[in-house]
CSV table of C-alpha atoms in Angstrom, one decimal:
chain,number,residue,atom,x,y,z
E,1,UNK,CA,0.0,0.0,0.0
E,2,UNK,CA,1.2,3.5,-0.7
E,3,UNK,CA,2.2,5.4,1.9
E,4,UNK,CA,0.8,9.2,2.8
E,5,UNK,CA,4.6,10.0,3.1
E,6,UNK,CA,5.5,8.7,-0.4
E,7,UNK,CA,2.4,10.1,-2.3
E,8,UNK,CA,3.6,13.5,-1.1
E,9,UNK,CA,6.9,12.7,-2.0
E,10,UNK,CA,6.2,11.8,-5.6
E,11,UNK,CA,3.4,14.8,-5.6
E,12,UNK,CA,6.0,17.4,-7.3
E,13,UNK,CA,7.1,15.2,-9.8
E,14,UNK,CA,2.8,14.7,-10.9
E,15,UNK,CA,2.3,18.1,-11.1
E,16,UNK,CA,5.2,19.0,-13.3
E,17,UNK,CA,4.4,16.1,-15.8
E,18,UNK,CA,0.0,18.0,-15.4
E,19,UNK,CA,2.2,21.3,-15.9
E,20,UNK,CA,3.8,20.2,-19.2
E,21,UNK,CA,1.1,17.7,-20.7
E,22,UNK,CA,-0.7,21.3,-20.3
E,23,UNK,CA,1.6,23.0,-22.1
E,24,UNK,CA,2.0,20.8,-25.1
E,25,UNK,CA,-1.6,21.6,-25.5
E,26,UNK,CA,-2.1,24.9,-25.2
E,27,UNK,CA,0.1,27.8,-26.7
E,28,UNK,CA,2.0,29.4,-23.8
E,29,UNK,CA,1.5,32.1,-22.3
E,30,UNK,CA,-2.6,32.6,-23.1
E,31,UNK,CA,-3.7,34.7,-20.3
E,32,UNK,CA,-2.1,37.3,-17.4
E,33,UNK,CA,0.9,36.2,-16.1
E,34,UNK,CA,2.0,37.3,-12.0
E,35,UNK,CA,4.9,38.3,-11.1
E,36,UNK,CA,5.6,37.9,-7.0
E,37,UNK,CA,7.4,40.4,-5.4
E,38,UNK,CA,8.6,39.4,-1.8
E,39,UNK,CA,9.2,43.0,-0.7
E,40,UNK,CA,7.3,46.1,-0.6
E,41,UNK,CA,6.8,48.3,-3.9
E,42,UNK,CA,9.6,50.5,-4.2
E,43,UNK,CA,12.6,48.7,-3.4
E,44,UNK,CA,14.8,47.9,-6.2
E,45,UNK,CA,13.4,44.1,-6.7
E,46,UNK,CA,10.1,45.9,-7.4
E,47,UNK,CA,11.1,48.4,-9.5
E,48,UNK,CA,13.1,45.6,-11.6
E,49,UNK,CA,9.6,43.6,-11.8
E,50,UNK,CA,7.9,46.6,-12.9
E,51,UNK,CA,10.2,47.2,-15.5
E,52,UNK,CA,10.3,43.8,-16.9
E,53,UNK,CA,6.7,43.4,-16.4
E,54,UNK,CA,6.0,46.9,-18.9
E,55,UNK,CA,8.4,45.1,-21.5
E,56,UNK,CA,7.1,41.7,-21.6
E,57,UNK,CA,3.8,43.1,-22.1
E,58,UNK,CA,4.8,45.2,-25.3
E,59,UNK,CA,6.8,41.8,-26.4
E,60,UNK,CA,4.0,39.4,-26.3
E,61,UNK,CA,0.6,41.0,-25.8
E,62,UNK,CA,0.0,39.6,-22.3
E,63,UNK,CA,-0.6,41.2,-19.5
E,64,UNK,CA,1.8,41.1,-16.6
E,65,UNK,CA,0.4,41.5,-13.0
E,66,UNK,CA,2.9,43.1,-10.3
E,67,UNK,CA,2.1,41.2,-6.8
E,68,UNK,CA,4.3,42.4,-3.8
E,69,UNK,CA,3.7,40.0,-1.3
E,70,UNK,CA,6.3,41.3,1.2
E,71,UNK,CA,7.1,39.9,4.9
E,72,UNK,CA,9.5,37.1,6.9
E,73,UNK,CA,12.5,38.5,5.3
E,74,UNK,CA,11.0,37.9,1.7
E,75,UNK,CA,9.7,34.3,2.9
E,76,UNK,CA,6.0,35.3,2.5
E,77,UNK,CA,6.4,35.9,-1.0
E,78,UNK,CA,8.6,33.1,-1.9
E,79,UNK,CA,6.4,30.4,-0.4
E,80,UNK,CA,3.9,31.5,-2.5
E,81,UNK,CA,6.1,31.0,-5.2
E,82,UNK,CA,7.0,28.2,-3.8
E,83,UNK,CA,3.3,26.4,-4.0
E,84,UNK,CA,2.2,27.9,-7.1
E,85,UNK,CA,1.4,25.4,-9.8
E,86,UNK,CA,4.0,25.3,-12.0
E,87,UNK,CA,2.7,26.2,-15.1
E,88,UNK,CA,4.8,29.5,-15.6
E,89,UNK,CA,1.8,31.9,-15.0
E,90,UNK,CA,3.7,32.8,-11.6
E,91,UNK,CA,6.9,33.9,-11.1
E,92,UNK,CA,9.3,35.4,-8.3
E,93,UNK,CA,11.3,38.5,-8.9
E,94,UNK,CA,14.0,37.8,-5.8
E,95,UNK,CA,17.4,39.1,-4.5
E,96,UNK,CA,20.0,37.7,-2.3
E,97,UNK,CA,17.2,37.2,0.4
E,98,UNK,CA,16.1,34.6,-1.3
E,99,UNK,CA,19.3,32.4,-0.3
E,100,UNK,CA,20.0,34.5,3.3
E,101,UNK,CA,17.0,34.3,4.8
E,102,UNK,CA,16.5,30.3,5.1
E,103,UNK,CA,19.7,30.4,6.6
E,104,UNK,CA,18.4,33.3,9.4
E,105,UNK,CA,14.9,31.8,10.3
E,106,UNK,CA,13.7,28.6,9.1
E,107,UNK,CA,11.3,28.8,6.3
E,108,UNK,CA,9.0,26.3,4.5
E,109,UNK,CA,11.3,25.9,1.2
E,110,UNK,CA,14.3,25.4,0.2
E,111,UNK,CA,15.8,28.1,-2.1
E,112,UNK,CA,17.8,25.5,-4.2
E,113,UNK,CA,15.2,22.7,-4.4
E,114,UNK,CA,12.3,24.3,-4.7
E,115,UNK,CA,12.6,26.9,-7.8
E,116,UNK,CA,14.0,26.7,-11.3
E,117,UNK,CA,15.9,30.4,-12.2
E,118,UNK,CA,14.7,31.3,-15.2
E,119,UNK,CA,16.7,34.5,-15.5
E,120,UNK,CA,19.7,36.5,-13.9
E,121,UNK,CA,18.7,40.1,-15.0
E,122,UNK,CA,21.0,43.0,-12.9
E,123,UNK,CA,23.0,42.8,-10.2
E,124,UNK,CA,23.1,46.0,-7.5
E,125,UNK,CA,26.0,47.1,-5.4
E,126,UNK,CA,26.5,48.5,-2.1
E,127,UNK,CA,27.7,51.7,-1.4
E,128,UNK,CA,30.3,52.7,1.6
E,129,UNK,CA,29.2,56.2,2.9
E,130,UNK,CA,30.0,58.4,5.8
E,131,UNK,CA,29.1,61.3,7.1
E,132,UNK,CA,30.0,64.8,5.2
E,133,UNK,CA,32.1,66.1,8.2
E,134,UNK,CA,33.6,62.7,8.8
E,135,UNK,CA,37.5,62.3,9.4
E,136,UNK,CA,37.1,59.2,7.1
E,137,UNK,CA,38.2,60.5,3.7
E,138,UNK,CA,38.9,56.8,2.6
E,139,UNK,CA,38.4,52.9,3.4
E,140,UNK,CA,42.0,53.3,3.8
E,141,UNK,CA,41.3,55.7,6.7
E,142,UNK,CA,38.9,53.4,8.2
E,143,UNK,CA,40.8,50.4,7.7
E,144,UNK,CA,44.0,52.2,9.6
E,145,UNK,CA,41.7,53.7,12.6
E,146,UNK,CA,40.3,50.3,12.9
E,147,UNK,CA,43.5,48.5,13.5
E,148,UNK,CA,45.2,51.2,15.7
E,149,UNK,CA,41.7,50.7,17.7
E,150,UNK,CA,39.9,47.5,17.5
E,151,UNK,CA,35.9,48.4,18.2
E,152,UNK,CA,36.6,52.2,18.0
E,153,UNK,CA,34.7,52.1,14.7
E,154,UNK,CA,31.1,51.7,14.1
E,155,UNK,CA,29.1,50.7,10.7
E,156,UNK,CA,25.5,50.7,10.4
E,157,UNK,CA,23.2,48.5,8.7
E,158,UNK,CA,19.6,48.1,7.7
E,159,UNK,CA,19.4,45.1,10.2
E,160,UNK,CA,20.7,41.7,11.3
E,161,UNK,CA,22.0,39.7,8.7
E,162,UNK,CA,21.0,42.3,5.6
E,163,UNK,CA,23.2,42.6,2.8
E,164,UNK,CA,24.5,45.7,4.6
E,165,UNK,CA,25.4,43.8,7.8
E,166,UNK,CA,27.1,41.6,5.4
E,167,UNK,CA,29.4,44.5,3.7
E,168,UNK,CA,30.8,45.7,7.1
E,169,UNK,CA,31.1,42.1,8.1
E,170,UNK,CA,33.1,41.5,5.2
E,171,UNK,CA,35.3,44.3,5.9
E,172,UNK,CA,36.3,42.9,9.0
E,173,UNK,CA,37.4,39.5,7.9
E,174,UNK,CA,39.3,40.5,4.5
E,175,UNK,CA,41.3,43.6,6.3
E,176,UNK,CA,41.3,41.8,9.3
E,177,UNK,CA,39.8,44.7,11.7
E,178,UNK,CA,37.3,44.8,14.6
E,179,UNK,CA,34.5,47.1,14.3
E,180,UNK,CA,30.9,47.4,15.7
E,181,UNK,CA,28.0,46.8,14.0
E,182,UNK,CA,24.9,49.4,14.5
E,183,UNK,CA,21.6,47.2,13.2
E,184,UNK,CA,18.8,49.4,12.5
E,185,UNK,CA,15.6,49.0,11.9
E,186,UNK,CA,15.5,49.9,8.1
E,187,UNK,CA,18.2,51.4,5.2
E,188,UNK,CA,16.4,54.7,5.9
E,189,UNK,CA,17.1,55.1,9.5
E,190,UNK,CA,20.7,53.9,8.9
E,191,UNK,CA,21.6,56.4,6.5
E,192,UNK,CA,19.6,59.4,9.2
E,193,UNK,CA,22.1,57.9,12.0
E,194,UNK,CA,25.1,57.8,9.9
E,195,UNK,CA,25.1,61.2,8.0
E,196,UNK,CA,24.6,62.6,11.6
E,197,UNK,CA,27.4,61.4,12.6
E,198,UNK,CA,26.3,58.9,15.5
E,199,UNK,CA,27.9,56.0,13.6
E,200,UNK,CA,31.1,56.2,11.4
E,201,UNK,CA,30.3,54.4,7.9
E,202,UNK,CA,27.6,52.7,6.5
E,203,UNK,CA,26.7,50.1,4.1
E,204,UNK,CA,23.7,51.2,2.0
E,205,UNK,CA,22.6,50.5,-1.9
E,206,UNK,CA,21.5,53.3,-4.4
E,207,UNK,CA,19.3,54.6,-1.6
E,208,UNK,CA,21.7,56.7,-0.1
E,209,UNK,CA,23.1,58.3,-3.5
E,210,UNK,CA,20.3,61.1,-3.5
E,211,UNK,CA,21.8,61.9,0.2
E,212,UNK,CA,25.0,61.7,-1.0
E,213,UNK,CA,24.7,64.4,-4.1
E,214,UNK,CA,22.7,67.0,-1.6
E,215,UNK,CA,25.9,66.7,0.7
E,216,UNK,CA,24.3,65.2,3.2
E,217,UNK,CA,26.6,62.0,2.9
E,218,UNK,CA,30.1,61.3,1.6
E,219,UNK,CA,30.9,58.2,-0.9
E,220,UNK,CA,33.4,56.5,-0.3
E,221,UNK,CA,33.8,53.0,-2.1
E,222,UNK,CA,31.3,50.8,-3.9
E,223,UNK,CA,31.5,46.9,-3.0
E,224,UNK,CA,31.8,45.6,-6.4
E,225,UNK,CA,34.7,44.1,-7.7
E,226,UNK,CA,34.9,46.6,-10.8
E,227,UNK,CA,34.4,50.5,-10.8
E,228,UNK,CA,30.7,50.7,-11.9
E,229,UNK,CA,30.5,52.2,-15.5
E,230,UNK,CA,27.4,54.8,-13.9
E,231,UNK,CA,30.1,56.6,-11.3
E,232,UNK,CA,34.0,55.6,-12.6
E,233,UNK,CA,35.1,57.9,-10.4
E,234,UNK,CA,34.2,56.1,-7.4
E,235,UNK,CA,36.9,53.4,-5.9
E,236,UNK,CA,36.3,49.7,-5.0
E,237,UNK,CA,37.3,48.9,-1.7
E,238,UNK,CA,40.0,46.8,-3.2
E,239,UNK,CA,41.7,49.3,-4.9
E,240,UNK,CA,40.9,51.8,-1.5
E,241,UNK,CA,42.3,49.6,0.7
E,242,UNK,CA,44.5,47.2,-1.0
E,243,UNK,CA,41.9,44.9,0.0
E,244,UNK,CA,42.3,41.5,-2.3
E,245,UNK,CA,39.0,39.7,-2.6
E,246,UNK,CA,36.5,42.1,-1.3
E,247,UNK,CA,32.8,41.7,-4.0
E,248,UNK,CA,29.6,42.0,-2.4
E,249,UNK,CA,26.8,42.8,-5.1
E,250,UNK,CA,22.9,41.3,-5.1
E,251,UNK,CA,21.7,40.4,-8.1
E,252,UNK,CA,18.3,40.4,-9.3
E,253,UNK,CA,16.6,37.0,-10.2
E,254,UNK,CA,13.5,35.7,-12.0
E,255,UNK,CA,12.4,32.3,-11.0
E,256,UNK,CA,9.7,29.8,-11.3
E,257,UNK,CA,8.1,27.3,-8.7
E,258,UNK,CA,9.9,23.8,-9.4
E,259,UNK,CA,8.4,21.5,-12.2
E,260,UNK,CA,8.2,24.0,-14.1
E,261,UNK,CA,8.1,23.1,-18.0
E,262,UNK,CA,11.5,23.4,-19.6
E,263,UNK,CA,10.1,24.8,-22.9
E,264,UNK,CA,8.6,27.4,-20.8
E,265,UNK,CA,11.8,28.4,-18.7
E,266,UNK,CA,13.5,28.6,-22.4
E,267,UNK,CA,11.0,31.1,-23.4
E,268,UNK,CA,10.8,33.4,-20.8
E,269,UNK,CA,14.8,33.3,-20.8
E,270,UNK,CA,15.1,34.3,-24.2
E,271,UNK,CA,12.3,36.9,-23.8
E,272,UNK,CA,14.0,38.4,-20.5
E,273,UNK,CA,17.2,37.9,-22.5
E,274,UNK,CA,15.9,40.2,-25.3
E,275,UNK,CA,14.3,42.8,-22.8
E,276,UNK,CA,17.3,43.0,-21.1
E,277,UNK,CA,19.3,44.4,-24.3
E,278,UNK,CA,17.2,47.6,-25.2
E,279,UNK,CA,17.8,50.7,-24.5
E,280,UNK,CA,15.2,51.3,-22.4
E,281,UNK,CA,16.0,48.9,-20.0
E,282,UNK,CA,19.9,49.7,-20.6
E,283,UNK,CA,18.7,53.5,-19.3
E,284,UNK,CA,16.7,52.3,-16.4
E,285,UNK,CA,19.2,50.2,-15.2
E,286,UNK,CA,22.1,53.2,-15.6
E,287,UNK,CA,19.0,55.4,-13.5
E,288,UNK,CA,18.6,52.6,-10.6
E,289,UNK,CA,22.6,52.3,-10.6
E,290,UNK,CA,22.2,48.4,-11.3
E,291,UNK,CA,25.0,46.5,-13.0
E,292,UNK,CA,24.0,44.5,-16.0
E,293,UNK,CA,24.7,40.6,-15.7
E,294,UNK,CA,22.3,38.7,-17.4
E,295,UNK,CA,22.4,35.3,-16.9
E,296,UNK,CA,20.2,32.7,-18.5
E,297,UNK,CA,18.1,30.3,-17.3
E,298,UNK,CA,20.8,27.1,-18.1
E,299,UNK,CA,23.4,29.6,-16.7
E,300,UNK,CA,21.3,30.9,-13.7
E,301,UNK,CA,20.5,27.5,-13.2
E,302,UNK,CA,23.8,25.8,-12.9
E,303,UNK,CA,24.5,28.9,-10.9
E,304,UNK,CA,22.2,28.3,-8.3
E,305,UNK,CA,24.1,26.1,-5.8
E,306,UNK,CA,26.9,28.2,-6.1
E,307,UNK,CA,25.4,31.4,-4.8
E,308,UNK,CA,23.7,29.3,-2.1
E,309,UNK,CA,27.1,28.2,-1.0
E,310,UNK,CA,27.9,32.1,-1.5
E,311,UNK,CA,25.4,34.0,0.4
E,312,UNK,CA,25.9,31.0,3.3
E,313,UNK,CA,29.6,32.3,3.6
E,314,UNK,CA,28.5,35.9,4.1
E,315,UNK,CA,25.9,35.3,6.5
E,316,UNK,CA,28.7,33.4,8.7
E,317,UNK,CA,30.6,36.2,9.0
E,318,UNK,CA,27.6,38.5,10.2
E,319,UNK,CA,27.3,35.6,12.7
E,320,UNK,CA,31.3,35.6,13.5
């Protein structure tokens, strides 16, 4: 007799084979398709949806529904994704919370397991920033005060195990300092505390540039491996530092519940592929400050364990 155990077990696997007898009989896509956003509308991930959802609507003549489904650290919204049937009329527009967050509270999926990437689309920095009056004219400067005195320095962050926990954390391990970390509640609030002066640097994405062109903040170093092509006059904390090794950017991903039809992945990839070459979605990237990275979905796919094993690393050093 079956068991209830293995039914469920072999439940994934029925649904995928429903999904694509489905869509070998009916022309894909035929009616609105939903995008799931885990966070609120606004943040970058959104704005990225939006964009892409606005494209792929001109492209094919289907309409493209913008869900935010924020909460849990992104984990309302991806479990939703998560369940949907997987017939490629739901997808999750995601960043690196997507492979942090499991690892900071448990959650009901698994990040690997339980999605097929369909698309890498951009990838955003972080930016190093401190206050206008600051003695900090460099990461150099920061790096040297840090070592003279271990824990004299402070660098905020938009919370506990946030990308911009993770770029301070970072720091620390690669120069091989000791500062303290200043969680607050949101980006926002980080950015208020730091260009007042009550913490020394922060780690913030393209947020804080607006602050940082009314002189209300000073830039200091972006966290990506390369000068971004939007501000080349902007140092890397390698180069500020001499810091070997130092890369924290989180892209942007598309993905689709598990099972779902290869033919369809392949479509949307190429689509998303296409999008992701115009001009228009060249110029919105250059306005959001995003780095361009596309990955496919065979290429996002094989990628998929690595950046688990990736964002796993980070997240141990926030926990160090």
């Amino acid at each position: 007799m079956t068991s209830r155990r293995s039914f469920l077990a072999g439940l994934p696997a029925a649904v995928s084979l429903l999904a694509q007898d489905a869509f070998a009989q009916t022309p894909w896509p035929d009616r609105p398709i939903r995008f799931i956003v885990p966070v609120a509308a606004g943040a970058g991930t959104d704005l990225v949806a939006r964009q892409v959802s606005v494209a792929l609507n001109r492209l094919w003549s289907v309409a493209c529904i913008v869900d935010n489904k924020p909460g849990a650290g992104g984990a309302v919204g991806t479990d939703y994704v998560a369940k949907a049937l997987p017939d490629g009329y739901t997808l999750l527009f995601t960043f690196s919370a997507h492979y942090t967050t499991p690892l900071i509270d448990k959650t009901p999926y698994d990040p690997v397991a339980d999605f097929e990437p369909v698309a890498r689309l951009a990838s955003s920095p972080l930016f190093m920033v401190t206050a206008p009056d600051s003695p900090f004219k460099s990461v150099a400067d920061v790096v040297v005060a840090s070592r003279r005195a271990p824990r004299s320095v402070t660098y905020a962050s938009a919370g506990q195990g946030t990308p911009s926990h993770m770029g301070g954390a970072l720091l620390e391990s690669i120069a091989g300092v000791e500062m303290v970390h200043a969680p607050y509640r949101n980006g926002s609030q980080a950015m208020i505390e730091t260009g007042s002066g009550q913490v020394h640097v922060a780690f913030s994405g393209a947020a804080s540039l607006p602050l940082v062109k009314s002189g209300r903040l000073r830039l200091l170093a972006i966290t990506s491996a390369r000068r971004s092509v939007y501000l080349p006059g902007v140092p890397t904390l390698n180069e500020s530092a001499g810091i070997q090794g130092y890369e924290l950017t989180s892209p942007i991903w598309a993905m689709a519940p598990r099972g779902t039809p290869d033919a369809v992945r392949s479509k949307l990839s190429d689509a998303l592929a296409a999008i992701a070459a115009t001009p228009d979605f060249m110029a919105f990237c250059a306005a959001q400050y995003l780095e361009q990275d596309f990955q496919g979905a065979a290429q996002a796919r094989a990628a998929a364990a690595g950046e688990a094993a990736h964002w796993r690393r980070l997240v141990q050093l926030t926990r160090a």
